[in-house]
Amino acid sequence: MILAKTGNEALAYAMKQINPDVVAAYPITPSTEIVQIFAGYVNDGLVDSEFVAVESEHSAMAACIGAAACGCRTMTATASQGLALMHEMLFIAGGLRLPIVMPIASRSLSSPLNIHGDHSDSLASRDSGWMQFFCETVQEGYDTLIQAVKIAEKASLPAIVAVDGFILSHCLERIESFEDKKVRDWLGKWKPNWDLLDIKHPILVGPATMQDYYFEFKRSQIEGMNRALPIVEEVQADFAKQFGRGYGVIEEYKTEDAEAVVLLMGSACGTMREAVDALRKQGKKVGMVKLRVYRPLPHPILKQALARFKTVAIMDRADAVNSYGGPLFTEVTSLLYDLPQRPKALAYVYGLGGKEFTPEDGIGVLEQALAGKKDALVTYVGVR
Amino acid sequence: MARLKDLCKNPELFSSGHRACAGCGEALAVRQVLLATPPNKVVGIMPTGCTEIFSSIYPHSAWQIPMIHTAFETAASTAAGVETAYRFRKKMGLIQDDLKFIAFGGDGGTYDIGFQAISGAFERRHRFLYVCTDNEGYMNTGIQRSSATPYGAHTTTSPAGEVVPGKQMHRKDIMEIIIAHNPAYAAQTTVALWNDLVTKVQKALAADGPSFLNILVPCPLGWGHPGDMTIELSRLAADTCFWPIYEYENGKYKITYEPKEKKPVEEFMKPQGRFAHLFKDEQGKAIIAENKRYIDAQWALLHKKQEALCVA
């Protein structure tokens, strides 16, 4: 069915179709509408879910952990300060290997207070053991949220599905949705390996560990993330077979003969397509590599893909405040390090706090990349 | 009224071999609470704290019930999630058992860092029993003051110094704050009064809504008393009215242990290292006198509350 939906509406609609067992959430801009709309579905009897309107994001994630430990398919939604408040609990969900799924409308972090879109929140959570998917469009957000449930359950890892705050969360788009039943049948039931409510077989969830076991637990969690990439690919392929729309963990645009490319994530990929097209019309050999899956970082795929270009401009919608480049830049350049022939890497930070990123900005970046030259160690695009 | 003869037939749901200090009041409280519950009925939730550390160091566990630990401030919010999962299962016909949920938190995780989550869970009427094992300080992190620490007590963050002799404020009245949430049941007791404790656990678990039990648990390390004095001190706390034993049910207060003869609070304070500095000089004596005044006032107020018809 073709629907006109904003990002938030589409994500809430996907949640309705997923019909999770438990949702515990606290409202925060720009993701508020997701749970607001979902609460409407609950109160109209359109889902079976138990919805808990908790008193903070910290409690939201704690309640989700409690519910998921009981084997319930569990979801929440948040953004920005809310995700930051959850930070401690994100690690616990990751460490307990609970497949909680959380759409976020990515937003900047205070201070100064700013409610608009960038990737500071999700990238600040990158080491918490959550998978992270960045979406270019509302359609992709809708599709990815459905996929994420299956991926999370197969990988025993929690998952964030990020759409850019306001740019996608509040942007009306034409989306192709599926039937409720088709989504529910495809997802099937989650059968966890253990369940806290299995009263006849008591288990202890979340013990303390000393120096003798902590590292072993963490090592097995890391192994879980290492094994997640093939699961992501397998589920994406299965989704494509079932619903006719496919995604890669990375996606290339006009890169066949490109000399210089930009690597980036999220809604700016749409803008960058315009910029690539404009320069292609002038015969310039530029392209784009879109990174859809940030965790697990598809490093073998990314490395192989980027090795063949002369220059890669790596664009972050967040800064690591290290005077050297954003989180994506530092990660990608380090994975390129041991290539015998490395592309030149340029660092760009753009669009913080919802600062507009235009096709002209994109053209500027691409032209610099093609020239293989930059003005500074890190270029801050569009800052006055 | 529970009978020891019956209780001792119940299985030990909190097994021996855990790592609590000798004379730990908290371990006694957990054991007594679980003795009051039938097996295969209870799921536990705990925050980070002494109990978690002495009962659950991998690969060992003292819990014979399902138990989950998440973070320091999350016993109530995790319990909310667990209880919601249970309600979902019940609603969908996926679970037949009637389960009860008990969260065990220390005073740090209850009065202070975890309070917001408790307040939220009680407002939302999640049906679980929150047990606060109150030893009046952050004992797990090395005896720091909490908002349950009594006036004048020495802790490592309210030390008995040359100028400032211990903690400079009275304790937070957690019971009144909980009662303001209109709980289905709330009570205060201590480990010496095992029968009172067991009865209150059974009432709390039968109550239709959130319930709260505040148990005074002497801590030999934090209070500075010999391990074999734990029960005696716990009884003295009740007999001096330092720790009033009462319950709140259906909008009414009821004192469930009235000392035959109210003992002077010095008898409770004197054997404890955390109050030792108060017995040395005039400044200390003034603090003891203020403690007395406060205890008497609270005790008188509690009697007035008991007499009043307080229907929420």
XYZ file of C-alpha atoms in Angstrom:
696
model
C 0.000 0.000 0.000
C 1.281 3.486 -0.889
C 1.139 5.848 2.065
C 2.183 9.430 2.756
C 4.038 9.318 6.052
C 6.619 11.301 7.948
C 9.615 9.415 9.280
C 8.105 9.219 12.740
C 4.756 8.063 11.379
C 6.398 5.424 9.233
C 8.469 4.099 12.129
C 5.412 3.988 14.395
C 3.505 2.239 11.620
C 6.297 -0.326 11.301
C 6.087 -0.840 15.064
C 2.367 -1.467 14.746
C 3.058 -4.110 12.118
C 5.859 -5.633 14.189
C 3.408 -5.779 17.137
C 6.088 -5.974 19.851
C 5.218 -7.584 23.186
C 6.449 -4.716 25.345
C 7.249 -1.073 24.601
C 8.566 1.179 27.367
C 9.361 4.741 26.376
C 9.711 8.361 27.392
C 9.048 11.142 24.912
C 11.842 13.228 23.454
C 12.081 15.492 20.461
C 12.282 14.703 17.575
C 11.242 11.072 18.169
C 8.254 11.828 20.439
C 5.678 11.113 17.756
C 6.866 7.536 17.347
C 5.689 6.481 20.802
C 2.836 8.959 20.774
C 1.392 7.350 17.646
C 2.212 3.910 18.982
C 0.356 4.654 22.237
C -2.648 5.426 20.026
C -2.344 2.010 18.360
C -2.225 0.417 21.827
C -5.252 2.279 23.111
C -7.198 1.580 19.935
C -6.505 -2.117 20.340
C -4.576 -2.427 17.077
C -1.601 -4.156 18.712
C -1.231 -6.719 21.486
C 1.638 -4.776 23.059
C 1.904 -3.685 26.678
C 2.988 -0.045 26.637
C 4.716 1.477 29.657
C 4.966 5.267 29.732
C 7.961 5.379 32.053
C 9.311 8.427 33.858
C 12.666 8.717 32.063
C 14.701 7.269 29.242
C 16.973 5.620 31.778
C 13.991 3.758 33.180
C 12.721 3.102 29.652
C 15.843 1.144 28.813
C 15.871 -0.580 32.221
C 12.259 -1.673 31.730
C 13.067 -2.845 28.199
C 15.939 -4.900 29.567
C 13.637 -6.424 32.189
C 11.010 -7.288 29.593
C 13.500 -8.603 27.030
C 15.115 -10.773 29.715
C 11.678 -12.391 30.040
C 11.802 -13.263 26.348
C 9.469 -10.512 25.208
C 9.964 -8.812 21.849
C 10.767 -5.367 23.181
C 11.076 -1.919 21.623
C 11.489 1.715 22.571
C 12.345 4.941 20.758
C 14.429 7.934 21.704
C 16.900 10.597 20.596
C 19.659 12.889 21.759
C 19.605 13.621 25.496
C 17.324 10.631 25.929
C 19.817 8.318 24.304
C 22.554 9.921 26.381
C 20.518 9.300 29.545
C 20.155 5.674 28.479
C 23.886 5.386 27.900
C 24.616 3.287 30.979
C 21.734 0.944 30.239
C 22.721 0.564 26.571
C 25.849 -1.269 27.683
C 23.795 -3.533 29.938
C 21.389 -4.428 27.114
C 24.421 -5.137 24.916
C 26.229 -7.147 27.567
C 23.149 -9.249 28.258
C 22.788 -9.826 24.490
C 19.151 -8.737 24.474
C 17.665 -8.005 21.038
C 15.903 -4.760 21.949
C 15.147 -2.643 18.883
C 15.077 1.128 19.061
C 14.340 3.625 16.318
C 15.982 6.961 16.989
C 15.481 10.331 15.348
C 19.131 11.386 15.479
C 19.745 14.746 17.056
C 22.529 16.879 18.434
C 23.560 16.893 22.079
C 23.628 19.817 24.514
C 25.280 22.195 25.174
C 24.113 24.472 23.622
C 20.661 22.995 23.516
C 19.620 22.124 19.997
C 16.761 19.885 18.970
C 17.768 19.423 15.346
C 19.323 16.612 13.443
C 22.855 15.343 13.498
C 24.493 12.058 14.451
C 26.081 13.084 17.754
C 23.713 10.936 19.830
C 24.027 7.627 18.019
C 27.753 7.971 17.384
C 28.339 8.729 21.068
C 26.732 5.325 21.743
C 28.874 3.466 19.251
C 30.844 1.396 21.776
C 27.805 0.192 23.707
C 27.423 -3.082 21.829
C 24.380 -2.032 19.805
C 24.075 -2.523 16.094
C 23.483 0.779 14.321
C 21.723 1.330 11.011
C 21.613 4.761 9.352
C 18.818 5.469 6.910
C 18.745 7.783 3.891
C 14.996 7.990 3.458
C 11.754 7.433 5.315
C 11.185 4.340 3.194
C 14.531 2.983 4.243
C 13.727 3.723 7.891
C 10.472 1.800 7.639
C 12.092 -1.174 5.902
C 15.122 -1.191 8.178
C 13.116 -1.158 11.383
C 11.304 -4.315 10.293
C 14.584 -5.933 9.273
C 16.275 -4.896 12.512
C 13.906 -6.986 14.619
C 14.915 -10.157 12.798
C 18.596 -9.236 12.680
C 18.666 -8.431 16.407
C 17.003 -11.692 17.356
C 19.212 -13.803 15.112
C 22.382 -12.039 16.292
C 21.332 -11.712 19.970
C 22.276 -8.038 19.845
C 20.254 -4.863 20.371
C 19.777 -2.543 17.415
C 19.381 1.175 16.755
C 17.702 2.305 13.565
C 18.576 5.956 13.030
C 16.700 8.423 10.867
C 17.917 12.012 10.821
C 15.952 14.179 13.247
C 13.454 16.501 11.544
C 15.080 15.995 8.138
C 13.458 12.543 8.007
C 11.490 12.274 11.232
C 9.223 15.161 10.258
C 9.511 14.968 6.476
C 6.504 13.621 4.594
C 7.421 10.983 2.060
C 5.666 8.516 -0.175
C 6.312 5.066 1.186
C 5.392 1.626 0.021
C 4.174 -0.319 3.011
C 3.408 -3.978 3.411
C 0.426 -5.781 4.856
C 0.451 -6.260 8.623
C 0.114 -10.001 8.267
C 2.979 -10.257 5.810
C 5.289 -8.402 8.181
C 4.207 -10.467 11.185
C 4.533 -13.753 9.303
C 7.985 -12.831 8.038
C 9.163 -11.946 11.536
C 7.575 -14.997 13.160
C 7.917 -15.516 16.896
C 11.119 -14.946 18.796
C 12.291 -17.987 20.707
C 14.895 -16.864 23.221
C 17.500 -19.218 24.612
C 16.521 -18.342 28.152
C 13.674 -16.660 29.962
C 13.616 -15.086 33.419
C 9.954 -16.038 33.869
C 10.713 -19.737 33.443
C 10.013 -20.184 37.117
C 10.817 -23.887 37.268
C 14.296 -23.255 35.897
C 15.592 -20.281 37.839
C 18.465 -18.362 36.271
C 20.551 -15.415 37.393
C 20.703 -12.635 34.807
C 23.403 -9.990 35.102
C 25.759 -11.423 37.734
C 28.861 -9.702 39.024
C 32.141 -10.926 37.566
C 35.664 -10.569 38.831
C 38.919 -10.370 36.898
C 38.611 -14.074 36.138
C 35.462 -13.962 33.976
C 34.633 -10.398 32.911
C 36.975 -10.441 29.932
C 35.624 -13.795 28.764
C 32.064 -12.431 28.827
C 33.111 -9.366 26.876
C 35.085 -11.443 24.421
C 32.036 -13.558 23.637
C 29.954 -10.407 23.207
C 32.548 -9.070 20.760
C 32.390 -12.378 18.911
C 28.626 -11.886 18.721
C 29.175 -8.559 16.968
C 31.809 -10.130 14.712
C 29.267 -12.697 13.585
C 26.497 -10.193 13.046
C 27.553 -8.935 9.603
C 26.626 -12.134 7.707
C 23.343 -12.151 9.637
C 22.624 -8.581 8.502
C 23.334 -9.555 4.904
C 21.287 -12.743 5.122
C 18.256 -10.988 6.599
C 18.523 -8.142 4.074
C 18.594 -10.675 1.255
C 15.635 -12.543 2.699
C 13.772 -9.244 3.089
C 14.493 -8.387 -0.540
C 13.173 -11.773 -1.629
C 10.031 -11.407 0.422
C 9.239 -7.733 -0.071
C 11.071 -6.859 -3.258
C 13.330 -4.162 -1.865
C 16.978 -4.755 -1.164
C 19.755 -2.927 0.615
C 23.445 -3.501 0.958
C 25.482 -2.833 4.079
C 27.150 -0.226 1.913
C 25.743 1.186 -1.297
C 27.699 2.757 -4.097
C 26.441 5.496 -6.390
C 28.180 6.205 -9.716
C 31.460 4.792 -8.529
C 32.337 2.505 -11.451
C 35.031 4.766 -12.885
C 35.169 7.295 -10.076
C 38.445 8.769 -8.959
C 37.081 10.535 -5.933
C 34.163 9.563 -3.731
C 32.485 10.747 -0.585
C 31.632 8.351 2.189
C 28.730 9.322 4.415
C 25.607 8.146 6.243
C 21.983 9.157 6.598
C 19.773 11.656 4.800
C 22.677 13.673 3.380
C 23.244 10.777 0.973
C 20.176 12.028 -0.912
C 21.683 15.495 -1.197
C 24.993 14.020 -2.235
C 23.367 12.102 -5.102
C 22.321 15.501 -6.535
C 25.859 16.783 -6.174
C 27.325 13.700 -7.853
C 24.832 13.999 -10.709
C 25.690 17.669 -11.209
C 29.407 16.967 -11.465
C 28.901 13.856 -13.566
C 27.092 16.114 -16.104
C 30.327 18.058 -16.331
C 32.150 14.782 -16.972
C 33.840 14.663 -13.582
C 34.600 11.250 -12.209
C 32.988 11.428 -8.791
C 30.758 9.109 -6.838
C 29.342 8.312 -3.444
C 29.625 5.436 -1.014
C 26.769 5.277 1.457
C 27.362 3.458 4.706
C 24.120 1.965 5.941
C 25.418 -0.306 8.679
C 27.734 1.437 11.124
C 27.727 -1.400 13.657
C 28.735 -4.064 12.900
C 31.130 -1.975 10.824
C 31.394 -3.877 7.521
C 35.136 -3.370 7.489
C 36.178 -5.995 4.927
C 33.551 -4.738 2.476
C 34.307 -1.090 3.140
C 38.040 -1.599 2.834
C 37.745 -3.397 -0.445
C 35.313 -0.845 -1.819
C 37.374 2.212 -0.880
C 40.789 0.836 -1.900
C 40.291 1.544 -5.584
C 39.700 5.292 -5.371
C 42.320 8.024 -5.429
C 40.558 10.086 -2.818
C 37.847 9.462 -0.275
C 36.160 12.376 1.465
C 34.773 11.079 4.726
C 31.890 13.099 6.043
C 30.734 13.079 9.644
C 27.531 14.613 10.952
C 29.134 14.605 14.418
C 32.496 15.627 15.753
C 34.736 13.627 18.046
C 36.167 16.865 19.512
C 39.660 15.515 18.919
C 40.786 18.241 16.437
C 41.436 15.469 13.937
C 38.091 14.350 12.478
C 34.737 12.828 13.275
C 34.083 9.251 14.445
C 33.555 7.878 10.939
C 36.740 9.521 9.631
C 38.958 8.139 12.364
C 37.509 4.651 12.066
C 37.622 4.449 8.304
C 41.104 5.892 7.972
C 42.415 3.384 10.481
C 40.890 0.511 8.571
C 42.524 1.800 5.380
C 45.920 2.034 7.053
C 47.326 -1.356 6.075
C 46.292 -1.191 2.438
C 49.370 -1.286 0.197
C 47.864 1.529 -1.889
C 45.849 3.833 0.290
C 43.403 6.402 -1.034
C 43.925 9.911 0.226
C 41.410 10.586 2.996
C 39.882 13.979 3.652
C 37.950 14.796 6.824
C 34.706 16.764 6.697
C 32.296 17.620 9.456
C 28.926 18.978 8.329
C 25.382 19.700 9.378
C 25.782 19.838 13.164
C 22.640 20.899 14.998
C 20.569 20.662 11.822
C 22.716 23.113 9.830
C 21.538 22.852 6.272
C 23.640 20.743 3.937
C 22.943 21.661 0.299
C 23.841 20.104 -3.065
C 26.213 23.071 -3.501
C 27.988 22.079 -0.291
C 28.210 18.554 -1.658
C 29.636 19.805 -4.949
C 32.271 21.728 -2.998
C 33.336 18.622 -1.132
C 33.409 16.502 -4.288
C 35.492 19.077 -6.169
C 38.010 19.198 -3.346
C 38.086 15.415 -3.262
C 38.681 15.276 -7.002
C 41.522 17.728 -6.637
C 42.799 15.651 -3.709
C 43.319 18.862 -1.782
C 41.856 20.296 1.342
C 42.084 23.605 3.122
C 42.609 22.235 6.597
C 43.064 19.003 8.479
C 39.312 18.987 9.042
C 36.928 21.003 6.903
C 33.798 22.246 8.656
C 31.259 22.557 5.885
C 29.018 25.596 5.891
C 30.104 27.114 9.199
C 29.871 30.897 9.284
C 1.043 -15.104 62.307
C 3.836 -17.302 60.970
C 5.160 -20.174 63.062
C 8.805 -21.106 63.118
C 7.750 -24.733 62.997
C 6.161 -24.128 59.605
C 8.739 -21.707 58.261
C 11.618 -24.062 58.827
C 9.940 -26.575 56.524
C 10.158 -24.106 53.622
C 13.061 -24.540 51.236
C 15.918 -22.073 51.560
C 15.502 -19.830 48.522
C 18.606 -17.863 49.496
C 21.252 -20.470 49.977
C 24.214 -20.455 52.302
C 27.729 -20.067 50.972
C 27.244 -16.497 49.778
C 29.915 -13.906 50.518
C 28.216 -11.579 52.981
C 30.251 -10.393 55.975
C 29.761 -12.298 59.220
C 26.759 -10.823 60.991
C 25.372 -9.113 57.895
C 21.824 -7.918 58.562
C 21.074 -7.613 54.873
C 21.680 -11.308 54.186
C 19.390 -12.148 57.114
C 16.680 -9.896 55.705
C 16.850 -11.453 52.243
C 16.669 -14.934 53.759
C 13.720 -14.037 55.980
C 11.834 -12.376 53.138
C 12.256 -15.419 50.925
C 11.290 -17.785 53.737
C 7.945 -16.026 53.713
C 7.355 -16.802 50.034
C 6.285 -20.081 48.469
C 8.789 -21.674 46.051
C 8.226 -21.381 42.292
C 6.224 -18.222 42.759
C 8.731 -15.419 43.071
C 10.987 -13.613 40.612
C 13.628 -11.301 42.058
C 15.132 -8.065 40.846
C 18.084 -6.293 42.423
C 20.178 -3.218 41.837
C 23.932 -3.044 42.224
C 24.823 -3.077 45.910
C 26.019 -5.276 48.751
C 23.382 -7.946 48.168
C 24.215 -8.237 44.501
C 27.921 -8.498 45.204
C 27.728 -11.069 47.963
C 25.101 -13.244 46.278
C 25.939 -13.340 42.615
C 29.602 -13.411 41.766
C 29.862 -15.558 38.648
C 29.968 -18.555 38.451
C 28.191 -18.742 41.802
C 24.698 -17.735 42.803
C 22.927 -17.872 46.134
C 19.523 -17.362 44.508
C 17.175 -20.292 44.169
C 14.667 -17.998 42.469
C 15.004 -16.342 39.046
C 16.925 -13.129 39.638
C 17.961 -10.198 37.470
C 20.464 -7.459 38.214
C 20.912 -4.493 35.886
C 22.295 -1.246 37.400
C 22.447 0.668 40.683
C 19.392 2.868 40.113
C 17.230 0.412 38.212
C 15.694 -2.162 40.558
C 12.241 -0.596 40.274
C 12.417 0.199 36.559
C 13.736 -3.268 35.719
C 10.999 -4.727 37.935
C 8.488 -2.642 35.974
C 9.722 -4.264 32.759
C 9.668 -7.770 34.215
C 6.207 -7.305 35.683
C 4.973 -5.873 32.376
C 6.366 -8.881 30.524
C 4.424 -11.068 32.952
C 1.207 -9.110 32.394
C 1.705 -9.441 28.629
C 2.140 -13.207 28.943
C -0.902 -13.516 31.199
C -3.011 -11.437 28.851
C -1.996 -13.587 25.895
C -2.572 -16.819 27.793
C 1.096 -17.734 27.512
C 1.677 -18.217 31.231
C -0.511 -19.909 33.811
C 1.458 -19.440 37.033
C 0.592 -16.644 39.424
C 3.950 -15.013 39.966
C 5.089 -12.441 42.493
C 7.927 -9.984 42.038
C 10.287 -8.731 44.704
C 12.926 -6.055 44.185
C 15.681 -5.859 46.801
C 17.496 -2.551 47.072
C 19.809 -1.051 49.654
C 19.179 2.427 51.034
C 21.496 3.982 48.448
C 19.605 2.399 45.557
C 16.290 3.219 47.218
C 16.436 6.598 49.024
C 18.886 8.203 46.649
C 19.991 7.181 43.169
C 17.123 4.764 42.513
C 14.342 6.871 43.950
C 13.054 8.308 40.696
C 12.521 4.826 39.280
C 10.645 3.717 42.428
C 8.447 6.798 42.351
C 7.662 6.175 38.683
C 6.933 2.483 39.157
C 4.659 3.137 42.141
C 2.763 5.844 40.285
C 2.197 3.391 37.422
C 0.948 0.771 39.907
C 3.264 -2.049 38.840
C 2.466 -4.931 41.107
C 5.641 -5.830 42.931
C 7.107 -5.677 46.411
C 10.025 -3.331 46.860
C 12.166 -4.361 49.817
C 14.645 -1.781 51.055
C 17.383 -3.375 53.119
C 18.363 -0.221 54.960
C 21.776 -0.226 56.629
C 21.918 3.548 56.615
C 24.814 4.079 54.265
C 26.513 3.166 50.999
C 28.160 0.171 52.560
C 29.098 -1.535 49.287
C 31.274 1.369 48.179
C 32.959 1.813 51.553
C 30.559 3.283 54.111
C 29.604 6.639 52.631
C 26.687 8.678 53.927
C 23.304 8.220 52.295
C 20.101 10.123 52.882
C 19.187 7.276 55.262
C 22.224 7.932 57.469
C 21.095 9.206 60.896
C 22.077 12.558 62.396
C 25.592 12.586 63.834
C 26.737 9.265 62.361
C 30.317 8.955 61.166
C 30.730 7.753 57.583
C 33.611 8.168 55.167
C 31.880 11.122 53.475
C 30.498 12.535 56.722
C 33.508 11.833 58.909
C 33.672 12.703 62.578
C 36.145 15.552 62.084
C 37.690 18.118 64.393
C 35.092 20.709 63.429
C 32.167 18.801 61.949
C 31.194 15.746 63.992
C 29.542 13.369 61.495
C 26.412 13.774 59.396
C 24.673 17.115 59.891
C 21.127 16.212 58.845
C 18.436 13.811 59.971
C 17.569 10.885 57.748
C 15.044 11.125 54.942
C 11.605 9.832 55.893
C 11.292 7.373 53.027
C 8.151 5.791 54.465
C 6.195 9.040 54.280
C 7.411 9.647 50.749
C 6.360 6.157 49.707
C 3.030 6.519 51.517
C 2.425 9.719 49.546
C 2.424 7.441 46.482
C -0.611 5.634 47.878
C 0.955 2.153 47.891
C -1.175 -0.965 48.272
C 0.853 -1.741 51.374
C 3.885 -0.229 53.111
C 5.619 -1.268 56.293
C 8.782 -0.881 58.297
C 10.428 -3.621 60.326
C 13.776 -5.102 61.270
C 15.491 -8.485 61.261
C 15.203 -9.169 65.012
C 11.421 -9.237 64.667
C 11.290 -12.159 62.245
C 7.624 -12.824 62.800
C 6.657 -9.234 62.150
C 8.843 -9.287 59.053
C 7.421 -12.500 57.635
C 3.843 -11.383 58.244
C 4.512 -8.101 56.491
C 6.064 -9.819 53.475
C 3.008 -12.019 53.141
C 0.670 -9.030 53.403
C 2.737 -7.061 50.906
C 2.729 -9.895 48.372
C -1.024 -10.314 48.714
C -1.654 -6.596 48.213
C -3.106 -5.537 44.881
C -0.548 -3.017 43.703
C 2.911 -1.733 44.534
C 4.060 -2.460 48.063
C 7.074 -1.396 50.081
C 8.933 -2.878 53.011
C 11.701 -0.974 54.756
C 13.884 -3.307 56.806
C 16.570 -2.005 59.152
C 19.617 -4.230 58.673
C 22.574 -3.586 60.982
C 25.922 -3.597 59.153
C 28.835 -4.694 61.360
C 31.405 -3.112 59.058
C 29.604 0.182 58.533
C 28.189 0.575 62.017
C 31.280 -0.676 63.774
C 29.762 -3.358 65.965
C 30.718 -7.001 66.543
C 29.008 -9.381 64.110
C 27.267 -11.235 66.908
C 25.455 -8.045 67.980
C 23.445 -7.636 64.767
C 20.183 -9.067 66.071
C 20.601 -7.357 69.447
C 21.121 -3.956 67.816
C 18.215 -4.551 65.500
C 16.022 -5.231 68.543
C 17.408 -2.186 70.373
C 16.531 -0.035 67.361
C 12.910 -1.105 67.808
C 12.942 -0.887 71.610
C 14.389 2.641 71.629
C 11.905 3.685 68.908
C 14.890 4.760 66.828
C 13.249 2.489 64.237
C 9.476 2.499 64.657
C 7.839 -0.762 63.635
C 4.600 -0.078 61.798
C 2.588 -0.560 58.674
C 0.360 1.445 56.392
C -2.629 -0.257 54.839
C -5.944 0.961 53.441
C -5.134 4.533 54.409
C -4.360 3.664 58.020
C -1.215 3.519 60.091
C -0.716 0.740 62.605
C 2.159 0.387 65.062
C 2.825 -3.343 65.049
C 5.478 -3.390 67.761
C 5.067 -1.229 70.834
C 8.063 -1.608 73.171
C 6.929 -2.601 76.682
C 9.391 -0.099 78.006
C 10.859 2.516 75.669
C 14.619 2.349 76.160
C 16.924 5.393 75.916
C 18.472 5.774 72.461
C 21.987 5.727 73.966
C 21.580 1.979 74.446
C 21.259 1.622 70.683
C 23.979 4.153 69.835
C 26.651 3.341 72.394
C 27.792 -0.054 71.052
C 28.328 1.370 67.555
C 31.595 2.759 66.260
C 29.807 5.231 63.984
C 28.433 7.054 67.052
C 31.507 6.607 69.320
C 32.695 10.208 68.813
C 29.416 11.555 70.175
C 30.030 10.148 73.611
C 33.312 12.035 74.064
C 32.396 15.709 74.394
C 29.635 18.256 74.909
C 29.150 18.814 71.187
C 28.516 15.083 70.796
C 26.113 15.012 73.695
C 24.121 17.796 72.069
C 23.827 15.653 68.938
C 22.630 12.695 70.998
C 20.100 14.985 72.679
C 18.873 16.192 69.286
C 18.539 12.572 68.155
C 16.460 11.891 71.257
C 14.239 14.878 70.617
C 13.746 13.832 67.011
C 12.988 10.209 67.874
C 10.472 11.200 70.535
C 8.790 13.653 68.201
C 8.590 11.087 65.395
C 7.263 8.432 67.747
C 4.584 10.796 69.084
C 3.676 11.806 65.547
C 3.346 8.171 64.522
C 0.895 7.599 67.377
C -1.132 10.566 66.188
C -1.129 9.153 62.658
C -2.303 5.829 64.011
C -5.184 7.501 65.815
C -6.203 9.581 62.839
C -8.438 8.116 60.182
C -6.289 8.593 57.104
C -8.232 7.414 54.114
C -6.564 8.192 50.824
